[in-house]
């Protein structure tokens, strides 16, 4: 099993995914343990002084003006966790909670939070034991970070609340800790606050969405190429010299991917041989690289933001090496929230253009010789008519989800926290959007492969043949009379979601970007 070592300088997207999705084990580096101890020494020294220090010997948020006496400080730290663990709604997915906890550990290990080494080690032990706190859908405004979700995680460290064990059963957290020999933590000055105050949930969801969308953008280039081929379109619009004169990087990558898939196709270039010759293909076909490419460039910007955030220590107040404990606003989720919203917009547009290509494949007036709805016996059979309805419903939802969450702000904490990012909400809707995009591309793949097979007498590109063969081997049937369609579409979605389409064509095309 892979082991991820957490140091003081942040982490990587690959490590987040390894922990969240693959169950990688975690270790604290010696450097991190030393940094934790040094920062804790500063906090302990400040806690012993009579002067109030925010987060160490005061209340929080709008209650920061109260100086807390030493005998009440442990109770204060417990109380902030208990009171902030106020989430409601459905449970958040296990991979999201693991990413959330791991990223909070990343900041704690930086040595800027003042948390004791034993608290960080307990976080490691809980993750390694496969214990996953129960976190709820609603409760974060994205400022001061993901407070409620992180509080539910901190509650588990205290041995309180509910958590899911490695067997998938939800039980009292205290029981699960005891079974794995993990002692609940007794929080001291600043520690409760340090466990709650970060952008970790929205960042974890961003990192995973970027990985999923990278695969789906490559998939979309393949399905667009298959649709172009099925529509007897021209691949001349993919020539690299055309894309070089509008040098958006993503556009050139998408065009190159499509060209690689279409190499040696016997279906392309017939657009001027029909009874009604076409001068140009429709926008949804001809402009596929421009739309997908702009999305790819947005992914690149979002990845830059994520990498910066992965290298950050996000807490308030921050313990500086020179002994200062300073309040700051680094917990504000705006940088992450914006790119989460950007990604929802470009994913919705990618889904929209894929749906338009599918509709064109099914319309006998625009499909250039294909049967209506790709049906076996049109009229007796409905073919893929309702598959496109499902695709359209998914696109419609994606358009609604593309409305930016980060454009909203609801003041909280008696107007102390009077501008919030709503980044958690942006991340949650992006997860839905990513799932919808996979389904939309699966429907396009299903329609385009069937259409290619109906072009009897013409030989598809070798990469297309490989894609069709792999899809059929995965249990997705080809042309024929109407049948129960939902299982085929679900299998096609799994084929797309698991990266099997990309894996099927790359032995022919070489690596696709």
mmCIF file of C-alpha atoms in Angstrom, residues 13-369:
data_model
loop_
_atom_site.group_PDB
_atom_site.id
_atom_site.type_symbol
_atom_site.label_atom_id
_atom_site.label_comp_id
_atom_site.label_asym_id
_atom_site.label_seq_id
_atom_site.Cartn_x
_atom_site.Cartn_y
_atom_site.Cartn_z
ATOM 1 C CA UNK A 13 -2.996 16.582 -5.726
ATOM 2 C CA UNK A 14 -1.730 13.035 -6.280
ATOM 3 C CA UNK A 15 -1.343 12.528 -2.528
ATOM 4 C CA UNK A 16 -4.843 13.865 -1.845
ATOM 5 C CA UNK A 17 -6.342 11.391 -4.311
ATOM 6 C CA UNK A 18 -4.222 8.538 -2.964
ATOM 7 C CA UNK A 19 -5.524 9.127 0.558
ATOM 8 C CA UNK A 20 -9.116 10.008 -0.358
ATOM 9 C CA UNK A 21 -9.799 7.337 -2.977
ATOM 10 C CA UNK A 22 -7.138 4.683 -2.645
ATOM 11 C CA UNK A 23 -6.771 4.427 1.127
ATOM 12 C CA UNK A 24 -3.075 5.283 1.190
ATOM 13 C CA UNK A 25 -1.450 5.231 4.623
ATOM 14 C CA UNK A 26 -0.098 8.424 6.130
ATOM 15 C CA UNK A 27 2.989 9.255 8.149
ATOM 16 C CA UNK A 28 4.190 12.507 9.723
ATOM 17 C CA UNK A 29 7.729 13.487 8.822
ATOM 18 C CA UNK A 30 10.245 14.210 11.567
ATOM 19 C CA UNK A 31 10.376 17.774 10.239
ATOM 20 C CA UNK A 32 6.626 18.154 10.724
ATOM 21 C CA UNK A 33 6.746 16.786 14.277
ATOM 22 C CA UNK A 34 9.516 19.261 15.147
ATOM 23 C CA UNK A 35 7.607 22.164 13.608
ATOM 24 C CA UNK A 36 4.462 21.183 15.515
ATOM 25 C CA UNK A 37 6.371 21.102 18.801
ATOM 26 C CA UNK A 38 8.032 24.456 18.160
ATOM 27 C CA UNK A 39 4.769 26.208 17.334
ATOM 28 C CA UNK A 40 3.108 24.638 20.341
ATOM 29 C CA UNK A 41 5.821 26.064 22.567
ATOM 30 C CA UNK A 42 4.902 29.560 21.344
ATOM 31 C CA UNK A 43 1.209 28.974 22.079
ATOM 32 C CA UNK A 44 1.937 27.628 25.554
ATOM 33 C CA UNK A 45 4.071 30.678 26.347
ATOM 34 C CA UNK A 46 1.349 33.065 25.196
ATOM 35 C CA UNK A 47 -1.306 31.121 27.100
ATOM 36 C CA UNK A 48 0.635 31.690 30.318
ATOM 37 C CA UNK A 49 0.573 35.482 29.879
ATOM 38 C CA UNK A 50 -2.196 37.687 31.276
ATOM 39 C CA UNK A 51 -2.725 39.540 27.986
ATOM 40 C CA UNK A 52 -5.538 38.094 25.820
ATOM 41 C CA UNK A 53 -4.531 36.498 22.506
ATOM 42 C CA UNK A 54 -7.230 35.690 19.939
ATOM 43 C CA UNK A 55 -7.804 31.989 19.594
ATOM 44 C CA UNK A 56 -5.599 31.194 22.574
ATOM 45 C CA UNK A 57 -7.255 32.965 25.497
ATOM 46 C CA UNK A 58 -10.341 34.605 23.962
ATOM 47 C CA UNK A 59 -13.690 33.641 22.512
ATOM 48 C CA UNK A 60 -14.207 33.351 18.783
ATOM 49 C CA UNK A 61 -15.817 35.314 15.984
ATOM 50 C CA UNK A 62 -18.232 37.903 17.339
ATOM 51 C CA UNK A 63 -17.375 36.686 20.873
ATOM 52 C CA UNK A 64 -13.652 37.413 20.517
ATOM 53 C CA UNK A 65 -13.744 40.288 23.000
ATOM 54 C CA UNK A 66 -14.109 38.005 26.016
ATOM 55 C CA UNK A 67 -10.917 36.962 27.819
ATOM 56 C CA UNK A 68 -11.150 33.319 28.887
ATOM 57 C CA UNK A 69 -9.549 32.299 32.190
ATOM 58 C CA UNK A 70 -7.134 29.311 32.149
ATOM 59 C CA UNK A 71 -9.492 26.919 33.915
ATOM 60 C CA UNK A 72 -12.151 27.390 31.185
ATOM 61 C CA UNK A 73 -9.932 27.109 28.125
ATOM 62 C CA UNK A 74 -10.150 23.332 27.662
ATOM 63 C CA UNK A 75 -13.915 23.610 27.949
ATOM 64 C CA UNK A 76 -13.846 26.434 25.382
ATOM 65 C CA UNK A 77 -12.016 24.239 22.859
ATOM 66 C CA UNK A 78 -14.433 21.346 23.385
ATOM 67 C CA UNK A 79 -17.392 23.680 23.133
ATOM 68 C CA UNK A 80 -16.349 25.230 19.848
ATOM 69 C CA UNK A 81 -16.134 21.778 18.274
ATOM 70 C CA UNK A 82 -19.455 20.618 19.693
ATOM 71 C CA UNK A 83 -21.351 23.797 18.846
ATOM 72 C CA UNK A 84 -19.889 24.099 15.350
ATOM 73 C CA UNK A 85 -20.700 20.468 14.503
ATOM 74 C CA UNK A 86 -24.114 21.676 13.369
ATOM 75 C CA UNK A 87 -24.366 20.188 9.889
ATOM 76 C CA UNK A 88 -27.627 18.921 8.466
ATOM 77 C CA UNK A 89 -28.816 16.946 5.456
ATOM 78 C CA UNK A 90 -27.465 13.860 3.681
ATOM 79 C CA UNK A 91 -24.067 12.409 4.475
ATOM 80 C CA UNK A 92 -21.111 13.612 2.437
ATOM 81 C CA UNK A 93 -19.226 10.959 0.483
ATOM 82 C CA UNK A 94 -16.419 9.048 2.196
ATOM 83 C CA UNK A 95 -13.766 10.230 -0.271
ATOM 84 C CA UNK A 96 -14.684 13.860 0.380
ATOM 85 C CA UNK A 97 -14.400 13.432 4.160
ATOM 86 C CA UNK A 98 -11.038 11.702 3.858
ATOM 87 C CA UNK A 99 -9.750 14.496 1.616
ATOM 88 C CA UNK A 100 -11.093 17.056 4.076
ATOM 89 C CA UNK A 101 -9.317 15.458 7.041
ATOM 90 C CA UNK A 102 -6.078 14.910 5.150
ATOM 91 C CA UNK A 103 -5.926 18.523 3.996
ATOM 92 C CA UNK A 104 -6.590 19.793 7.507
ATOM 93 C CA UNK A 105 -3.723 17.563 8.634
ATOM 94 C CA UNK A 106 -1.583 19.149 5.919
ATOM 95 C CA UNK A 107 -2.111 22.608 7.432
ATOM 96 C CA UNK A 108 -1.723 21.370 11.011
ATOM 97 C CA UNK A 109 1.611 19.748 10.080
ATOM 98 C CA UNK A 110 2.917 23.008 8.644
ATOM 99 C CA UNK A 111 3.788 24.249 12.117
ATOM 100 C CA UNK A 112 1.744 27.432 11.737
ATOM 101 C CA UNK A 113 -1.280 26.356 13.786
ATOM 102 C CA UNK A 114 0.050 25.678 17.285
ATOM 103 C CA UNK A 115 -1.488 22.206 17.514
ATOM 104 C CA UNK A 116 0.411 19.618 19.569
ATOM 105 C CA UNK A 117 2.112 16.736 17.737
ATOM 106 C CA UNK A 118 -0.122 14.193 19.489
ATOM 107 C CA UNK A 119 -3.245 15.779 18.009
ATOM 108 C CA UNK A 120 -1.775 15.557 14.509
ATOM 109 C CA UNK A 121 -0.807 11.934 15.150
ATOM 110 C CA UNK A 122 -4.380 11.156 16.194
ATOM 111 C CA UNK A 123 -5.583 12.571 12.871
ATOM 112 C CA UNK A 124 -3.134 10.249 11.120
ATOM 113 C CA UNK A 125 -4.279 7.264 13.185
ATOM 114 C CA UNK A 126 -7.964 7.874 12.464
ATOM 115 C CA UNK A 127 -7.349 8.090 8.726
ATOM 116 C CA UNK A 128 -5.124 5.011 8.714
ATOM 117 C CA UNK A 129 -7.752 3.059 10.654
ATOM 118 C CA UNK A 130 -10.322 3.776 7.954
ATOM 119 C CA UNK A 131 -12.567 5.664 10.358
ATOM 120 C CA UNK A 132 -14.601 8.313 8.535
ATOM 121 C CA UNK A 133 -16.544 10.947 10.490
ATOM 122 C CA UNK A 134 -20.177 11.491 9.530
ATOM 123 C CA UNK A 135 -20.253 14.891 7.793
ATOM 124 C CA UNK A 136 -23.438 16.458 6.475
ATOM 125 C CA UNK A 137 -24.222 18.290 3.232
ATOM 126 C CA UNK A 138 -25.127 21.660 4.744
ATOM 127 C CA UNK A 139 -23.253 23.796 7.242
ATOM 128 C CA UNK A 140 -20.367 25.504 5.451
ATOM 129 C CA UNK A 141 -20.402 29.037 4.046
ATOM 130 C CA UNK A 142 -16.781 28.734 2.875
ATOM 131 C CA UNK A 143 -15.634 31.295 5.446
ATOM 132 C CA UNK A 144 -14.132 30.895 8.024
ATOM 133 C CA UNK A 145 -13.442 27.897 5.915
ATOM 134 C CA UNK A 146 -15.557 24.746 6.055
ATOM 135 C CA UNK A 147 -16.483 25.140 9.709
ATOM 136 C CA UNK A 148 -19.305 22.648 10.222
ATOM 137 C CA UNK A 149 -17.784 19.827 8.129
ATOM 138 C CA UNK A 150 -14.414 20.182 9.852
ATOM 139 C CA UNK A 151 -16.132 20.324 13.246
ATOM 140 C CA UNK A 152 -17.754 16.952 12.663
ATOM 141 C CA UNK A 153 -14.273 15.583 11.906
ATOM 142 C CA UNK A 154 -12.809 17.154 15.052
ATOM 143 C CA UNK A 155 -15.688 15.693 17.072
ATOM 144 C CA UNK A 156 -14.543 12.221 16.025
ATOM 145 C CA UNK A 157 -11.020 12.985 17.270
ATOM 146 C CA UNK A 158 -12.595 13.769 20.654
ATOM 147 C CA UNK A 159 -14.391 10.418 20.613
ATOM 148 C CA UNK A 160 -17.805 12.007 20.193
ATOM 149 C CA UNK A 161 -20.496 11.925 17.516
ATOM 150 C CA UNK A 162 -20.838 9.254 14.848
ATOM 151 C CA UNK A 163 -18.387 7.862 12.324
ATOM 152 C CA UNK A 164 -18.242 5.135 9.711
ATOM 153 C CA UNK A 165 -15.925 2.240 10.403
ATOM 154 C CA UNK A 166 -13.803 0.446 7.814
ATOM 155 C CA UNK A 167 -16.676 -2.050 7.434
ATOM 156 C CA UNK A 168 -18.997 0.741 6.246
ATOM 157 C CA UNK A 169 -21.149 0.689 9.390
ATOM 158 C CA UNK A 170 -21.932 3.940 11.217
ATOM 159 C CA UNK A 171 -21.340 3.736 14.962
ATOM 160 C CA UNK A 172 -20.425 6.008 17.893
ATOM 161 C CA UNK A 173 -16.970 7.433 17.247
ATOM 162 C CA UNK A 174 -15.765 6.579 20.750
ATOM 163 C CA UNK A 175 -16.388 2.875 20.138
ATOM 164 C CA UNK A 176 -14.507 2.931 16.850
ATOM 165 C CA UNK A 177 -11.514 4.715 18.364
ATOM 166 C CA UNK A 178 -11.379 2.217 21.241
ATOM 167 C CA UNK A 179 -11.494 -0.763 18.869
ATOM 168 C CA UNK A 180 -8.459 0.589 17.029
ATOM 169 C CA UNK A 181 -6.533 1.536 20.158
ATOM 170 C CA UNK A 182 -6.816 5.275 19.526
ATOM 171 C CA UNK A 183 -7.134 7.576 22.535
ATOM 172 C CA UNK A 184 -9.536 10.529 22.124
ATOM 173 C CA UNK A 185 -7.773 13.877 22.211
ATOM 174 C CA UNK A 186 -8.151 16.356 25.071
ATOM 175 C CA UNK A 187 -8.040 19.685 23.262
ATOM 176 C CA UNK A 188 -5.995 22.547 24.690
ATOM 177 C CA UNK A 189 -5.634 26.235 23.852
ATOM 178 C CA UNK A 190 -6.107 27.068 20.158
ATOM 179 C CA UNK A 191 -6.474 23.438 19.081
ATOM 180 C CA UNK A 192 -10.236 23.374 18.636
ATOM 181 C CA UNK A 193 -10.120 26.460 16.465
ATOM 182 C CA UNK A 194 -7.142 25.169 14.465
ATOM 183 C CA UNK A 195 -9.023 21.980 13.563
ATOM 184 C CA UNK A 196 -11.970 23.912 12.109
ATOM 185 C CA UNK A 197 -10.631 26.901 10.257
ATOM 186 C CA UNK A 198 -9.753 25.977 6.659
ATOM 187 C CA UNK A 199 -10.785 25.577 3.035
ATOM 188 C CA UNK A 200 -10.074 21.854 3.152
ATOM 189 C CA UNK A 201 -13.451 20.487 2.049
ATOM 190 C CA UNK A 202 -13.813 22.708 -0.981
ATOM 191 C CA UNK A 203 -10.151 22.161 -1.885
ATOM 192 C CA UNK A 204 -10.446 18.388 -1.633
ATOM 193 C CA UNK A 205 -13.477 18.399 -3.907
ATOM 194 C CA UNK A 206 -11.657 20.698 -6.345
ATOM 195 C CA UNK A 207 -8.668 18.353 -6.530
ATOM 196 C CA UNK A 208 -10.858 15.324 -7.234
ATOM 197 C CA UNK A 209 -13.002 17.217 -9.748
ATOM 198 C CA UNK A 210 -9.886 18.279 -11.644
ATOM 199 C CA UNK A 211 -8.753 14.661 -11.923
ATOM 200 C CA UNK A 212 -12.182 13.548 -13.106
ATOM 201 C CA UNK A 213 -12.597 16.418 -15.558
ATOM 202 C CA UNK A 214 -9.167 15.854 -17.084
ATOM 203 C CA UNK A 215 -10.252 12.336 -17.997
ATOM 204 C CA UNK A 216 -13.677 13.522 -19.196
ATOM 205 C CA UNK A 217 -12.175 16.210 -21.445
ATOM 206 C CA UNK A 218 -10.035 13.577 -23.143
ATOM 207 C CA UNK A 219 -13.146 11.411 -23.400
ATOM 208 C CA UNK A 220 -15.074 14.305 -24.963
ATOM 209 C CA UNK A 221 -12.431 14.710 -27.664
ATOM 210 C CA UNK A 222 -12.876 11.018 -28.509
ATOM 211 C CA UNK A 223 -16.690 11.136 -28.573
ATOM 212 C CA UNK A 224 -16.616 14.322 -30.661
ATOM 213 C CA UNK A 225 -14.331 12.584 -33.163
ATOM 214 C CA UNK A 226 -16.644 9.570 -33.277
ATOM 215 C CA UNK A 227 -19.634 11.841 -33.897
ATOM 216 C CA UNK A 228 -17.780 13.704 -36.658
ATOM 217 C CA UNK A 229 -16.969 10.371 -38.246
ATOM 218 C CA UNK A 230 -20.538 9.079 -37.930
ATOM 219 C CA UNK A 231 -21.836 12.280 -39.575
ATOM 220 C CA UNK A 232 -19.388 11.889 -42.496
ATOM 221 C CA UNK A 233 -17.812 15.197 -41.540
ATOM 222 C CA UNK A 234 -14.464 16.622 -42.521
ATOM 223 C CA UNK A 235 -11.363 16.415 -40.375
ATOM 224 C CA UNK A 236 -9.707 19.221 -42.325
ATOM 225 C CA UNK A 237 -10.844 21.673 -39.639
ATOM 226 C CA UNK A 238 -8.500 19.884 -37.216
ATOM 227 C CA UNK A 239 -5.321 20.779 -39.134
ATOM 228 C CA UNK A 240 -2.663 22.021 -36.698
ATOM 229 C CA UNK A 241 -1.851 25.070 -38.843
ATOM 230 C CA UNK A 242 -5.435 26.321 -38.341
ATOM 231 C CA UNK A 243 -5.166 26.085 -34.583
ATOM 232 C CA UNK A 244 -1.673 27.577 -34.490
ATOM 233 C CA UNK A 245 -3.038 30.925 -35.657
ATOM 234 C CA UNK A 246 -5.365 31.056 -32.634
ATOM 235 C CA UNK A 247 -2.875 29.745 -30.119
ATOM 236 C CA UNK A 248 -5.033 28.846 -27.129
ATOM 237 C CA UNK A 249 -3.198 25.809 -25.719
ATOM 238 C CA UNK A 250 -6.263 23.729 -24.923
ATOM 239 C CA UNK A 251 -7.741 24.204 -28.383
ATOM 240 C CA UNK A 252 -4.633 22.801 -30.030
ATOM 241 C CA UNK A 253 -4.619 19.827 -27.662
ATOM 242 C CA UNK A 254 -8.258 18.962 -28.344
ATOM 243 C CA UNK A 255 -7.787 19.252 -32.111
ATOM 244 C CA UNK A 256 -4.721 17.014 -31.939
ATOM 245 C CA UNK A 257 -6.638 14.423 -29.894
ATOM 246 C CA UNK A 258 -9.476 14.376 -32.410
ATOM 247 C CA UNK A 259 -7.055 14.087 -35.327
ATOM 248 C CA UNK A 260 -5.325 11.136 -33.687
ATOM 249 C CA UNK A 261 -8.627 9.320 -33.222
ATOM 250 C CA UNK A 262 -9.702 9.989 -36.831
ATOM 251 C CA UNK A 263 -6.436 8.991 -38.481
ATOM 252 C CA UNK A 264 -7.027 6.690 -41.472
ATOM 253 C CA UNK A 265 -10.802 6.937 -41.220
ATOM 254 C CA UNK A 266 -12.789 5.886 -44.257
ATOM 255 C CA UNK A 267 -15.829 7.907 -43.148
ATOM 256 C CA UNK A 268 -14.433 11.447 -43.045
ATOM 257 C CA UNK A 269 -14.424 13.739 -46.040
ATOM 258 C CA UNK A 270 -17.702 12.589 -47.628
ATOM 259 C CA UNK A 271 -19.490 15.834 -46.798
ATOM 260 C CA UNK A 272 -19.412 17.040 -50.422
ATOM 261 C CA UNK A 273 -20.431 13.741 -52.024
ATOM 262 C CA UNK A 274 -24.087 13.750 -50.964
ATOM 263 C CA UNK A 275 -27.209 14.857 -52.804
ATOM 264 C CA UNK A 276 -27.088 18.099 -50.779
ATOM 265 C CA UNK A 277 -23.356 18.786 -50.372
ATOM 266 C CA UNK A 278 -22.222 20.593 -47.264
ATOM 267 C CA UNK A 279 -19.763 23.424 -47.402
ATOM 268 C CA UNK A 280 -19.154 23.206 -43.651
ATOM 269 C CA UNK A 281 -20.091 20.985 -40.740
ATOM 270 C CA UNK A 282 -22.345 22.336 -37.989
ATOM 271 C CA UNK A 283 -20.810 24.291 -35.137
ATOM 272 C CA UNK A 284 -21.220 21.430 -32.666
ATOM 273 C CA UNK A 285 -18.899 19.365 -34.880
ATOM 274 C CA UNK A 286 -16.632 21.992 -36.428
ATOM 275 C CA UNK A 287 -16.085 24.013 -33.231
ATOM 276 C CA UNK A 288 -15.571 21.059 -30.893
ATOM 277 C CA UNK A 289 -11.851 21.850 -30.334
ATOM 278 C CA UNK A 290 -12.583 25.505 -29.606
ATOM 279 C CA UNK A 291 -15.198 24.712 -26.945
ATOM 280 C CA UNK A 292 -13.374 21.799 -25.347
ATOM 281 C CA UNK A 293 -10.086 23.680 -25.599
ATOM 282 C CA UNK A 294 -11.420 26.700 -23.718
ATOM 283 C CA UNK A 295 -12.554 24.311 -21.011
ATOM 284 C CA UNK A 296 -9.111 22.732 -20.909
ATOM 285 C CA UNK A 297 -7.539 26.148 -20.396
ATOM 286 C CA UNK A 298 -9.973 26.784 -17.539
ATOM 287 C CA UNK A 299 -8.889 23.480 -16.019
ATOM 288 C CA UNK A 300 -5.280 24.650 -16.216
ATOM 289 C CA UNK A 301 -6.120 27.846 -14.329
ATOM 290 C CA UNK A 302 -8.070 25.900 -11.703
ATOM 291 C CA UNK A 303 -5.154 23.505 -11.299
ATOM 292 C CA UNK A 304 -2.824 26.461 -10.676
ATOM 293 C CA UNK A 305 -5.134 27.739 -7.924
ATOM 294 C CA UNK A 306 -5.401 24.263 -6.402
ATOM 295 C CA UNK A 307 -1.621 23.819 -6.379
ATOM 296 C CA UNK A 308 -1.179 27.142 -4.607
ATOM 297 C CA UNK A 309 -3.781 26.177 -2.039
ATOM 298 C CA UNK A 310 -2.183 22.766 -1.539
ATOM 299 C CA UNK A 311 1.062 24.576 -0.653
ATOM 300 C CA UNK A 312 -0.718 26.899 1.798
ATOM 301 C CA UNK A 313 -1.236 26.887 5.552
ATOM 302 C CA UNK A 314 -4.800 28.068 6.124
ATOM 303 C CA UNK A 315 -5.709 28.948 9.713
ATOM 304 C CA UNK A 316 -6.645 31.901 11.879
ATOM 305 C CA UNK A 317 -4.801 33.021 13.897
ATOM 306 C CA UNK A 318 -1.457 31.890 12.489
ATOM 307 C CA UNK A 319 1.539 31.108 14.697
ATOM 308 C CA UNK A 320 4.601 32.718 13.117
ATOM 309 C CA UNK A 321 8.171 31.472 13.752
ATOM 310 C CA UNK A 322 9.122 34.809 15.335
ATOM 311 C CA UNK A 323 6.644 34.196 18.156
ATOM 312 C CA UNK A 324 3.739 36.311 16.916
ATOM 313 C CA UNK A 325 0.210 34.931 16.752
ATOM 314 C CA UNK A 326 -1.561 37.026 14.136
ATOM 315 C CA UNK A 327 -5.143 37.168 12.956
ATOM 316 C CA UNK A 328 -5.618 37.029 9.187
ATOM 317 C CA UNK A 329 -8.161 36.313 6.465
ATOM 318 C CA UNK A 330 -6.454 33.425 4.684
ATOM 319 C CA UNK A 331 -9.360 31.124 5.516
ATOM 320 C CA UNK A 332 -11.588 32.960 3.037
ATOM 321 C CA UNK A 333 -12.543 30.545 0.287
ATOM 322 C CA UNK A 334 -12.824 33.026 -2.610
ATOM 323 C CA UNK A 335 -9.853 31.744 -4.683
ATOM 324 C CA UNK A 336 -11.121 28.173 -4.537
ATOM 325 C CA UNK A 337 -14.801 29.084 -4.862
ATOM 326 C CA UNK A 338 -14.262 31.046 -8.057
ATOM 327 C CA UNK A 339 -12.547 28.224 -9.915
ATOM 328 C CA UNK A 340 -15.098 25.691 -8.686
ATOM 329 C CA UNK A 341 -17.744 27.867 -10.310
ATOM 330 C CA UNK A 342 -15.660 28.349 -13.456
ATOM 331 C CA UNK A 343 -15.415 24.579 -13.828
ATOM 332 C CA UNK A 344 -19.175 24.141 -13.481
ATOM 333 C CA UNK A 345 -19.647 26.632 -16.318
ATOM 334 C CA UNK A 346 -17.241 24.993 -18.759
ATOM 335 C CA UNK A 347 -18.452 21.492 -17.917
ATOM 336 C CA UNK A 348 -22.030 22.568 -18.612
ATOM 337 C CA UNK A 349 -20.996 23.935 -21.986
ATOM 338 C CA UNK A 350 -19.095 20.770 -22.853
ATOM 339 C CA UNK A 351 -22.183 18.734 -21.973
ATOM 340 C CA UNK A 352 -24.327 21.060 -24.050
ATOM 341 C CA UNK A 353 -22.254 20.719 -27.223
ATOM 342 C CA UNK A 354 -22.090 16.929 -26.815
ATOM 343 C CA UNK A 355 -25.879 16.789 -26.554
ATOM 344 C CA UNK A 356 -26.219 18.839 -29.760
ATOM 345 C CA UNK A 357 -24.030 16.346 -31.622
ATOM 346 C CA UNK A 358 -26.126 13.471 -30.313
ATOM 347 C CA UNK A 359 -29.342 15.141 -31.413
ATOM 348 C CA UNK A 360 -27.877 15.630 -34.890
ATOM 349 C CA UNK A 361 -27.023 11.918 -35.100
ATOM 350 C CA UNK A 362 -30.657 11.030 -34.340
ATOM 351 C CA UNK A 363 -32.367 13.501 -36.697
ATOM 352 C CA UNK A 364 -32.798 11.990 -40.174
ATOM 353 C CA UNK A 365 -32.938 15.492 -41.663
ATOM 354 C CA UNK A 366 -29.459 16.340 -40.369
ATOM 355 C CA UNK A 367 -27.675 13.002 -39.976
ATOM 356 C CA UNK A 368 -26.826 12.588 -43.685
ATOM 357 C CA UNK A 369 -28.368 9.229 -44.349
#
